[in-house]
mmCIF file of C-alpha atoms and ligand atoms in Angstrom:
data_model
loop_
_atom_site.group_PDB
_atom_site.id
_atom_site.type_symbol
_atom_site.label_atom_id
_atom_site.label_comp_id
_atom_site.label_asym_id
_atom_site.label_seq_id
_atom_site.Cartn_x
_atom_site.Cartn_y
_atom_site.Cartn_z
ATOM 1 C CA MET A 185 -11.313 7.070 22.639
ATOM 2 C CA THR A 186 -13.066 10.000 21.194
ATOM 3 C CA GLN A 187 -11.056 12.688 19.343
ATOM 4 C CA ALA A 188 -12.067 15.738 17.639
ATOM 5 C CA SER A 189 -9.975 16.695 14.697
ATOM 6 C CA GLY A 190 -6.878 18.577 15.330
ATOM 7 C CA THR A 191 -6.598 17.084 18.889
ATOM 8 C CA PRO A 192 -3.219 15.128 19.440
ATOM 9 C CA SER A 193 -3.956 11.370 19.142
ATOM 10 C CA ARG A 194 -2.208 8.166 18.839
ATOM 11 C CA PRO A 195 -3.814 6.282 15.989
ATOM 12 C CA HIS A 196 -4.090 2.406 16.247
ATOM 13 C CA LYS A 197 -6.481 1.396 13.819
ATOM 14 C CA VAL A 198 -5.821 0.893 10.089
ATOM 15 C CA VAL A 199 -8.182 0.269 7.132
ATOM 16 C CA ILE A 200 -6.654 -1.742 4.109
ATOM 17 C CA PRO A 201 -8.959 -1.906 1.055
ATOM 18 C CA VAL A 202 -8.504 -5.104 -1.104
ATOM 19 C CA ALA A 203 -11.588 -5.202 -2.788
ATOM 20 C CA GLY A 204 -10.327 -3.786 -6.167
ATOM 21 C CA LEU A 205 -10.765 -5.750 -9.441
ATOM 22 C CA GLY A 206 -7.069 -5.890 -10.187
ATOM 23 C CA THR A 207 -7.595 -5.606 -13.852
ATOM 24 C CA ARG A 208 -3.879 -4.357 -14.679
ATOM 25 C CA PHE A 209 -2.790 -7.735 -13.593
ATOM 26 C CA LEU A 210 -5.150 -9.964 -15.267
ATOM 27 C CA PRO A 211 -5.311 -13.079 -15.881
ATOM 28 C CA ALA A 212 -3.331 -13.597 -12.743
ATOM 29 C CA THR A 213 -5.938 -11.963 -10.742
ATOM 30 C CA LYS A 214 -8.804 -13.480 -12.240
ATOM 31 C CA ALA A 215 -9.365 -15.969 -9.129
ATOM 32 C CA VAL A 216 -6.246 -14.715 -6.884
ATOM 33 C CA PRO A 217 -6.553 -11.221 -5.364
ATOM 34 C CA LYS A 218 -3.514 -8.920 -6.525
ATOM 35 C CA GLU A 219 -2.850 -8.318 -2.934
ATOM 36 C CA MET A 220 -1.929 -11.937 -2.395
ATOM 37 C CA LEU A 221 0.607 -12.120 -5.177
ATOM 38 C CA PRO A 222 3.844 -13.463 -3.683
ATOM 39 C CA VAL A 223 6.643 -11.009 -3.421
ATOM 40 C CA VAL A 224 9.408 -13.625 -3.054
ATOM 41 C CA ASP A 225 7.523 -16.070 -0.706
ATOM 42 C CA THR A 226 5.319 -13.607 1.203
ATOM 43 C CA PRO A 227 1.900 -12.110 -0.216
ATOM 44 C CA ALA A 228 2.539 -8.288 -0.700
ATOM 45 C CA LEU A 229 -0.364 -7.930 1.810
ATOM 46 C CA GLN A 230 1.453 -9.281 4.534
ATOM 47 C CA TYR A 231 4.188 -6.776 3.960
ATOM 48 C CA ILE A 232 1.713 -4.300 4.268
ATOM 49 C CA VAL A 233 0.264 -5.435 7.568
ATOM 50 C CA GLU A 234 3.847 -5.818 8.997
ATOM 51 C CA GLU A 235 4.462 -2.240 8.269
ATOM 52 C CA ALA A 236 1.156 -1.140 10.128
ATOM 53 C CA VAL A 237 2.158 -3.145 13.074
ATOM 54 C CA ARG A 238 5.781 -1.727 13.282
ATOM 55 C CA ALA A 239 3.802 1.923 13.436
ATOM 56 C CA GLY A 240 1.865 0.656 16.292
ATOM 57 C CA LEU A 241 -1.490 0.320 14.092
ATOM 58 C CA THR A 242 -2.509 -3.288 15.392
ATOM 59 C CA GLU A 243 -6.139 -3.025 14.809
ATOM 60 C CA VAL A 244 -6.757 -3.883 11.174
ATOM 61 C CA VAL A 245 -9.723 -3.838 9.134
ATOM 62 C CA MET A 246 -9.608 -5.118 5.454
ATOM 63 C CA VAL A 247 -12.340 -4.086 3.218
ATOM 64 C CA THR A 248 -12.907 -7.274 0.845
ATOM 65 C CA GLY A 249 -15.052 -8.229 -1.854
ATOM 66 C CA ARG A 250 -15.962 -11.324 -3.888
ATOM 67 C CA ASN A 251 -12.925 -13.658 -4.821
ATOM 68 C CA LYS A 252 -11.131 -12.569 -1.670
ATOM 69 C CA SER A 253 -11.398 -15.438 0.648
ATOM 70 C CA ALA A 254 -7.715 -16.283 0.138
ATOM 71 C CA ILE A 255 -7.019 -13.071 2.206
ATOM 72 C CA GLU A 256 -9.143 -14.308 5.007
ATOM 73 C CA ASP A 257 -7.585 -17.706 4.752
ATOM 74 C CA HIS A 258 -4.043 -16.418 4.941
ATOM 75 C CA PHE A 259 -4.747 -14.397 8.213
ATOM 76 C CA ASP A 260 -6.500 -17.239 9.660
ATOM 77 C CA ARG A 261 -4.928 -20.446 11.641
ATOM 78 C CA VAL A 262 -4.659 -23.742 9.571
ATOM 79 C CA PRO A 263 -4.489 -26.370 12.315
ATOM 80 C CA GLU A 264 -3.905 -29.306 9.869
ATOM 81 C CA LEU A 265 -0.818 -27.735 8.319
ATOM 82 C CA GLU A 266 0.534 -26.593 11.616
ATOM 83 C CA ALA A 267 0.042 -30.170 13.020
ATOM 84 C CA VAL A 268 2.158 -31.708 10.154
ATOM 85 C CA LEU A 269 4.896 -29.049 10.474
ATOM 86 C CA GLU A 270 4.862 -29.558 14.403
ATOM 87 C CA LYS A 271 5.280 -33.255 13.738
ATOM 88 C CA LYS A 272 8.289 -32.771 11.444
ATOM 89 C CA GLY A 273 9.841 -30.395 14.027
ATOM 90 C CA ASP A 274 9.871 -27.671 11.361
ATOM 91 C CA ARG A 275 9.813 -24.735 13.525
ATOM 92 C CA VAL A 276 10.931 -21.909 11.139
ATOM 93 C CA ARG A 277 7.864 -22.981 8.800
ATOM 94 C CA LEU A 278 5.519 -23.279 11.706
ATOM 95 C CA THR A 279 6.380 -19.774 12.651
ATOM 96 C CA ALA A 280 6.051 -18.534 9.248
ATOM 97 C CA VAL A 281 2.683 -20.058 8.909
ATOM 98 C CA ARG A 282 1.357 -18.739 12.406
ATOM 99 C CA ARG A 283 2.658 -15.162 11.892
ATOM 100 C CA PRO A 284 -0.108 -13.824 9.797
ATOM 101 C CA SER A 285 -2.923 -14.958 12.274
ATOM 102 C CA GLU A 286 -0.854 -13.630 15.264
ATOM 103 C CA MET A 287 0.574 -10.292 14.120
ATOM 104 C CA ALA A 288 -2.595 -8.329 14.491
ATOM 105 C CA ASP A 289 -6.026 -8.272 15.458
ATOM 106 C CA ILE A 290 -7.590 -8.422 11.715
ATOM 107 C CA HIS A 291 -11.064 -7.927 10.993
ATOM 108 C CA PHE A 292 -13.129 -7.985 7.490
ATOM 109 C CA VAL A 293 -15.871 -5.803 5.961
ATOM 110 C CA ARG A 294 -17.357 -6.427 2.914
ATOM 111 C CA GLN A 295 -17.584 -3.874 0.093
ATOM 112 C CA GLY A 296 -20.322 -5.594 -2.068
ATOM 113 C CA GLU A 297 -19.298 -3.730 -5.241
ATOM 114 C CA ALA A 298 -16.020 -2.074 -6.302
ATOM 115 C CA ARG A 299 -17.444 1.525 -6.304
ATOM 116 C CA GLY A 300 -13.865 2.992 -5.665
ATOM 117 C CA LEU A 301 -11.359 3.680 -2.992
ATOM 118 C CA GLY A 302 -13.465 6.265 -1.232
ATOM 119 C CA HIS A 303 -16.419 3.977 -1.059
ATOM 120 C CA ALA A 304 -14.185 1.229 0.106
ATOM 121 C CA VAL A 305 -12.959 3.334 3.050
ATOM 122 C CA LEU A 306 -16.636 4.299 3.932
ATOM 123 C CA CYS A 307 -17.511 0.692 4.308
ATOM 124 C CA ALA A 308 -15.129 0.749 7.331
ATOM 125 C CA ALA A 309 -16.838 3.703 8.999
ATOM 126 C CA SER A 310 -18.762 1.755 11.896
ATOM 127 C CA TYR A 311 -15.603 -0.164 12.656
ATOM 128 C CA VAL A 312 -13.214 2.984 12.765
ATOM 129 C CA GLY A 313 -15.703 5.466 14.756
ATOM 130 C CA ASP A 314 -14.735 8.878 15.724
ATOM 131 C CA GLU A 315 -11.021 8.278 15.596
ATOM 132 C CA VAL A 316 -7.957 9.189 13.640
ATOM 133 C CA PHE A 317 -7.081 6.300 11.364
ATOM 134 C CA ALA A 318 -4.814 5.068 8.904
ATOM 135 C CA VAL A 319 -5.581 3.908 5.427
ATOM 136 C CA MET A 320 -2.869 1.774 3.466
ATOM 137 C CA LEU A 321 -3.313 0.288 0.085
ATOM 138 C CA GLY A 322 -2.853 -3.327 -0.214
ATOM 139 C CA ASP A 323 -0.723 -3.128 -3.444
ATOM 140 C CA ASP A 324 1.484 -0.358 -2.459
ATOM 141 C CA LEU A 325 4.667 -1.705 -1.060
ATOM 142 C CA ILE A 326 7.267 0.782 0.701
ATOM 143 C CA ASP A 327 10.774 -0.436 1.657
ATOM 144 C CA THR A 328 10.942 -1.686 5.329
ATOM 145 C CA ARG A 329 14.059 0.771 5.698
ATOM 146 C CA ASP A 330 11.803 3.937 4.898
ATOM 147 C CA LEU A 331 9.809 4.761 8.005
ATOM 148 C CA LEU A 332 7.175 6.758 6.003
ATOM 149 C CA LEU A 333 4.260 5.889 8.009
ATOM 150 C CA GLU A 334 5.849 6.587 11.126
ATOM 151 C CA ARG A 335 6.744 9.966 9.919
ATOM 152 C CA MET A 336 3.262 10.701 8.644
ATOM 153 C CA LEU A 337 1.742 9.623 12.307
ATOM 154 C CA GLU A 338 4.403 12.104 13.741
ATOM 155 C CA VAL A 339 3.321 14.976 11.477
ATOM 156 C CA GLN A 340 -0.455 14.243 12.315
ATOM 157 C CA LEU A 341 0.303 14.484 15.989
ATOM 158 C CA GLN A 342 2.058 17.729 15.301
ATOM 159 C CA HIS A 343 -0.521 19.431 13.042
ATOM 160 C CA GLY A 344 -3.665 17.346 13.619
ATOM 161 C CA GLY A 345 -6.218 16.651 10.672
ATOM 162 C CA SER A 346 -5.059 14.427 8.046
ATOM 163 C CA VAL A 347 -1.629 13.495 6.499
ATOM 164 C CA LEU A 348 -1.139 12.003 2.967
ATOM 165 C CA ALA A 349 1.932 10.416 1.431
ATOM 166 C CA LEU A 350 3.284 12.258 -1.726
ATOM 167 C CA LEU A 351 5.840 11.206 -4.265
ATOM 168 C CA GLU A 352 7.243 13.388 -7.005
ATOM 169 C CA VAL A 353 6.232 11.524 -10.203
ATOM 170 C CA GLY A 354 6.804 14.069 -12.998
ATOM 171 C CA LEU A 355 4.127 15.920 -14.806
ATOM 172 C CA GLU A 356 4.157 13.249 -17.628
ATOM 173 C CA ASN A 357 2.989 10.468 -15.234
ATOM 174 C CA ILE A 358 0.383 12.529 -13.011
ATOM 175 C CA ASP A 359 -2.533 11.480 -14.987
ATOM 176 C CA LYS A 360 -2.413 7.932 -13.274
ATOM 177 C CA TYR A 361 -2.616 9.486 -9.647
ATOM 178 C CA GLY A 362 -4.433 12.076 -7.600
ATOM 179 C CA ALA A 363 -2.434 15.187 -7.720
ATOM 180 C CA VAL A 364 -2.175 18.002 -5.045
ATOM 181 C CA ALA A 365 -1.628 21.876 -4.906
ATOM 182 C CA VAL A 366 0.751 22.748 -1.838
ATOM 183 C CA GLN A 367 2.402 25.290 0.340
ATOM 184 C CA PRO A 368 5.843 24.723 1.893
ATOM 185 C CA THR A 369 6.008 24.447 5.545
ATOM 186 C CA LYS A 370 9.014 24.804 8.171
ATOM 187 C CA ALA A 371 9.836 21.177 7.624
ATOM 188 C CA GLU A 372 11.495 20.263 4.433
ATOM 189 C CA ASP A 373 9.713 16.897 3.776
ATOM 190 C CA VAL A 374 6.128 18.317 4.869
ATOM 191 C CA VAL A 375 3.732 20.395 2.659
ATOM 192 C CA ARG A 376 0.239 21.901 3.271
ATOM 193 C CA ILE A 377 -2.072 20.648 0.771
ATOM 194 C CA THR A 378 -4.774 23.150 -0.394
ATOM 195 C CA ASP A 379 -6.263 21.231 -3.086
ATOM 196 C CA LEU A 380 -6.528 17.857 -4.592
ATOM 197 C CA VAL A 381 -7.789 16.458 -8.064
ATOM 198 C CA GLU A 382 -7.691 12.845 -9.091
ATOM 199 C CA LYS A 383 -6.120 11.843 -12.229
ATOM 200 C CA PRO A 384 -5.744 15.189 -13.999
ATOM 201 C CA PRO A 385 -4.481 15.675 -17.463
ATOM 202 C CA SER A 386 -0.692 17.030 -17.087
ATOM 203 C CA ALA A 387 -1.605 20.382 -18.318
ATOM 204 C CA GLN A 388 -4.258 20.843 -15.521
ATOM 205 C CA ALA A 389 -2.263 19.358 -12.736
ATOM 206 C CA PRO A 390 -1.748 21.312 -9.756
ATOM 207 C CA SER A 391 1.763 19.948 -9.238
ATOM 208 C CA SER A 392 3.589 16.720 -10.220
ATOM 209 C CA LEU A 393 3.210 15.445 -6.608
ATOM 210 C CA ALA A 394 1.235 12.409 -6.409
ATOM 211 C CA ILE A 395 -0.572 10.805 -3.567
ATOM 212 C CA ILE A 396 0.549 7.402 -3.055
ATOM 213 C CA GLY A 397 -1.117 4.582 -0.883
ATOM 214 C CA ARG A 398 -0.511 5.651 2.781
ATOM 215 C CA TYR A 399 -3.069 8.152 4.531
ATOM 216 C CA VAL A 400 -3.578 9.205 8.225
ATOM 217 C CA LEU A 401 -7.220 10.591 8.113
ATOM 218 C CA ALA A 402 -9.317 12.745 10.421
ATOM 219 C CA PRO A 403 -12.696 10.995 11.155
ATOM 220 C CA GLU A 404 -14.487 13.741 9.263
ATOM 221 C CA ILE A 405 -13.451 12.000 6.057
ATOM 222 C CA PHE A 406 -16.579 9.686 6.606
ATOM 223 C CA ALA A 407 -19.225 12.620 6.585
ATOM 224 C CA ALA A 408 -17.226 13.992 3.682
ATOM 225 C CA LEU A 409 -17.328 10.803 1.628
ATOM 226 C CA ARG A 410 -21.121 10.283 2.272
ATOM 227 C CA ASP A 411 -21.600 13.605 0.403
ATOM 228 C CA THR A 412 -19.133 12.773 -2.386
ATOM 229 C CA PRO A 413 -20.928 11.964 -5.607
ATOM 230 C CA PRO A 414 -18.872 9.614 -8.048
ATOM 231 C CA GLY A 415 -15.893 11.295 -9.798
ATOM 232 C CA ALA A 416 -13.416 10.186 -12.041
ATOM 233 C CA GLY A 417 -14.012 6.630 -13.647
ATOM 234 C CA GLY A 418 -17.645 6.769 -12.148
ATOM 235 C CA GLU A 419 -16.037 5.800 -8.792
ATOM 236 C CA ILE A 420 -16.261 7.533 -5.495
ATOM 237 C CA GLN A 421 -12.740 9.011 -4.889
ATOM 238 C CA LEU A 422 -10.972 9.128 -1.591
ATOM 239 C CA THR A 423 -9.191 12.106 -3.386
ATOM 240 C CA ASP A 424 -12.391 13.980 -3.617
ATOM 241 C CA GLY A 425 -13.426 13.455 0.040
ATOM 242 C CA ILE A 426 -10.233 14.693 1.160
ATOM 243 C CA LYS A 427 -10.521 17.660 -0.966
ATOM 244 C CA ALA A 428 -13.748 18.230 0.835
ATOM 245 C CA LEU A 429 -11.899 18.483 3.986
ATOM 246 C CA ALA A 430 -9.196 20.757 2.830
ATOM 247 C CA THR A 431 -12.007 23.056 1.358
ATOM 248 C CA ALA A 432 -13.667 23.203 4.597
ATOM 249 C CA GLY A 433 -10.500 24.568 6.317
ATOM 250 C CA LEU A 434 -9.320 21.363 8.161
ATOM 251 C CA PRO A 435 -5.663 20.689 8.130
ATOM 252 C CA VAL A 436 -4.467 18.482 5.346
ATOM 253 C CA HIS A 437 -0.783 18.041 5.068
ATOM 254 C CA GLY A 438 1.700 15.836 2.967
ATOM 255 C CA VAL A 439 4.908 14.022 3.786
ATOM 256 C CA VAL A 440 6.879 13.922 0.621
ATOM 257 C CA PHE A 441 8.691 10.436 0.368
ATOM 258 C CA THR A 442 11.792 10.011 -1.270
ATOM 259 C CA GLY A 443 12.475 6.384 -0.496
ATOM 260 C CA ARG A 444 11.668 3.086 -2.468
ATOM 261 C CA ARG A 445 8.081 2.270 -3.351
ATOM 262 C CA TYR A 446 6.457 -0.329 -5.604
ATOM 263 C CA ASP A 447 3.035 -0.557 -6.911
ATOM 264 C CA THR A 448 2.629 -4.344 -6.822
ATOM 265 C CA GLY A 449 -0.609 -4.127 -9.043
ATOM 266 C CA ASP A 450 1.470 -2.984 -11.829
ATOM 267 C CA ARG A 451 3.454 -5.813 -13.741
ATOM 268 C CA LEU A 452 6.713 -3.958 -14.030
ATOM 269 C CA ASP A 453 6.874 -2.589 -10.519
ATOM 270 C CA TYR A 454 5.911 -5.832 -9.295
ATOM 271 C CA LEU A 455 8.906 -7.439 -11.091
ATOM 272 C CA LYS A 456 11.195 -4.928 -9.704
ATOM 273 C CA ALA A 457 9.950 -5.527 -6.083
ATOM 274 C CA VAL A 458 10.489 -9.126 -6.450
ATOM 275 C CA VAL A 459 14.245 -8.912 -7.684
ATOM 276 C CA ARG A 460 14.946 -6.157 -5.121
ATOM 277 C CA LEU A 461 13.589 -7.718 -2.064
ATOM 278 C CA ALA A 462 15.314 -11.248 -3.433
ATOM 279 C CA VAL A 463 18.556 -9.898 -3.653
ATOM 280 C CA GLU A 464 18.325 -8.487 -0.114
ATOM 281 C CA ARG A 465 17.314 -11.664 1.484
ATOM 282 C CA ASP A 466 19.897 -13.617 3.534
ATOM 283 C CA ASP A 467 18.787 -17.174 2.269
ATOM 284 C CA LEU A 468 18.146 -16.365 -1.493
ATOM 285 C CA GLY A 469 20.241 -13.268 -1.985
ATOM 286 C CA PRO A 470 23.730 -14.516 -2.498
ATOM 287 C CA ALA A 471 22.588 -17.105 -5.116
ATOM 288 C CA PHE A 472 20.270 -14.842 -6.848
ATOM 289 C CA ARG A 473 22.862 -12.282 -6.898
ATOM 290 C CA ASP A 474 25.148 -14.495 -8.815
ATOM 291 C CA PHE A 475 22.289 -15.581 -11.245
ATOM 292 C CA LEU A 476 21.746 -11.873 -11.890
ATOM 293 C CA VAL A 477 25.274 -10.936 -12.736
ATOM 294 C CA GLU A 478 25.372 -13.853 -15.235
ATOM 295 C CA PHE A 479 22.229 -12.984 -16.684
ATOM 296 C CA THR A 480 22.850 -9.334 -16.981
ATOM 297 C CA GLY A 481 26.057 -10.206 -18.579
ATOM 298 C CA ASP A 482 24.401 -12.499 -21.239
ATOM 299 C CA LEU A 483 21.845 -9.662 -21.957
ATOM 300 C CA THR A 484 24.591 -7.185 -22.502
ATOM 301 C CA ARG A 485 26.566 -9.600 -24.725
ATOM 302 C CA GLY A 486 23.277 -10.362 -26.630
ATOM 303 C CA ASP A 487 22.672 -6.617 -27.141
ATOM 304 C CA SER A 488 25.973 -6.130 -28.409
ATOM 305 C CA ALA A 489 25.572 -9.178 -30.694
ATOM 306 C CA VAL A 490 22.369 -7.760 -32.001
ATOM 307 C CA ALA A 491 23.921 -4.179 -32.577
ATOM 308 C CA GLU A 492 27.057 -5.947 -34.355
ATOM 309 C CA ARG A 493 24.719 -7.707 -36.728
ATOM 310 C CA SER A 494 22.576 -4.621 -37.416
ATOM 311 C CA ASN A 495 25.883 -2.775 -38.196
ATOM 312 C CA ASP A 496 26.845 -5.554 -40.791
HETATM 313 P P1 UTP B 743 -6.581 0.346 -7.599
HETATM 314 O O1 UTP B 743 -7.221 1.495 -8.537
HETATM 315 O O2 UTP B 743 -5.060 0.237 -7.564
HETATM 316 O O3 UTP B 743 -7.220 -1.013 -7.608
HETATM 317 O O4 UTP B 743 -6.989 0.640 -6.161
HETATM 318 P P2 UTP B 743 -7.681 -1.971 -8.869
HETATM 319 O O5 UTP B 743 -9.094 -1.170 -9.210
HETATM 320 O O6 UTP B 743 -8.017 -3.334 -8.259
HETATM 321 O O7 UTP B 743 -6.514 -1.902 -9.883
HETATM 322 P P3 UTP B 743 -6.669 -2.055 -11.351
HETATM 323 O O8 UTP B 743 -6.417 -0.612 -12.150
HETATM 324 O O9 UTP B 743 -7.987 -2.519 -11.851
HETATM 325 O O10 UTP B 743 -5.625 -3.006 -11.737
HETATM 326 C C1 UTP B 743 -6.133 0.761 -5.127
HETATM 327 C C2 UTP B 743 -6.526 0.036 -3.852
HETATM 328 O O11 UTP B 743 -7.960 0.329 -3.506
HETATM 329 C C3 UTP B 743 -8.569 -1.039 -3.520
HETATM 330 C C4 UTP B 743 -7.830 -2.080 -4.382
HETATM 331 O O12 UTP B 743 -8.092 -3.253 -3.959
HETATM 332 C C5 UTP B 743 -6.440 -1.584 -4.236
HETATM 333 O O13 UTP B 743 -5.776 -2.052 -2.977
HETATM 334 N N1 UTP B 743 -9.946 -0.758 -3.978
HETATM 335 C C6 UTP B 743 -10.239 -0.091 -5.266
HETATM 336 C C7 UTP B 743 -11.145 -1.308 -3.205
HETATM 337 O O14 UTP B 743 -10.848 -1.712 -2.192
HETATM 338 N N2 UTP B 743 -12.365 -1.052 -3.667
HETATM 339 C C8 UTP B 743 -12.485 -0.300 -4.838
HETATM 340 O O15 UTP B 743 -13.760 -0.266 -5.320
HETATM 341 C C9 UTP B 743 -11.503 -0.018 -5.516
#
């Protein structure tokens, strides 16, 4: 299917870059990719693929690097393990083990060196071809009740071009993100993006709206990325490539997300994701909730004991 940018389309391909070094989570990520860290009992990356499939994106290409073979193994069959579970009659675990290899059509391309998110996306160019496609970051978890990707695909159908997910993070945090300059549109949750800048100092940020890990991109992004020199941190930035599209007058819109999102590559956000998802689970939730109530009670009592001691 060939599409020019701006032509209504229904994307079915998604690029998931997972070749980053995961330095914020060392030493855990020395040998284990951060995208494989379990959120309760499922790797973060499996939640991302579930989200893609739910939105109709069933052709997945993961951009991997060194130390990432655990990812390929997770999305492959394991006949020996399946045989053991089958023999035991453990249908529940058998289904869980088979699910990752059956949920989508998954391919892998290699990014030889971690030269940035823009470079990682460019590595998938020949697989994507001349189609609108999505990019999902392997460590960015969106609550399953928030249909962000579906909304972005809808906005792309309406406006054409590219659509980014945006989050209000406050000016004090914007230097960790790509930031955007925007104009309002008729829809309350949709803005037109007029400029983008990667990790700006807060005084120079065009707004406090940050780009988060979901993108629907026009195929023109590949030509733009080929012409993009290394930017912030010496890496080829996806933000700079998208800025080139906006500067060339191609439509770039943003969906302002107000739901729950966790950056599982960040230790504190990761812990929050594990607790939140565990509480909501039918099997673990009730017992874990009881534990948390008791534990927070202990913490509160501990805090007041400390306060009382310091008042003495
Ligand atoms: P991050 O900047 O969060 O990943 O990139 P990182 O570099 O692994 O993290 P830290 O800061 O060192 O802890 C966002 C996503 O882009 C991928 C990462 O795997 C992550 O999913 N990425 C980043 C690549 O695939 N290749 C790169 O060169 C850079």
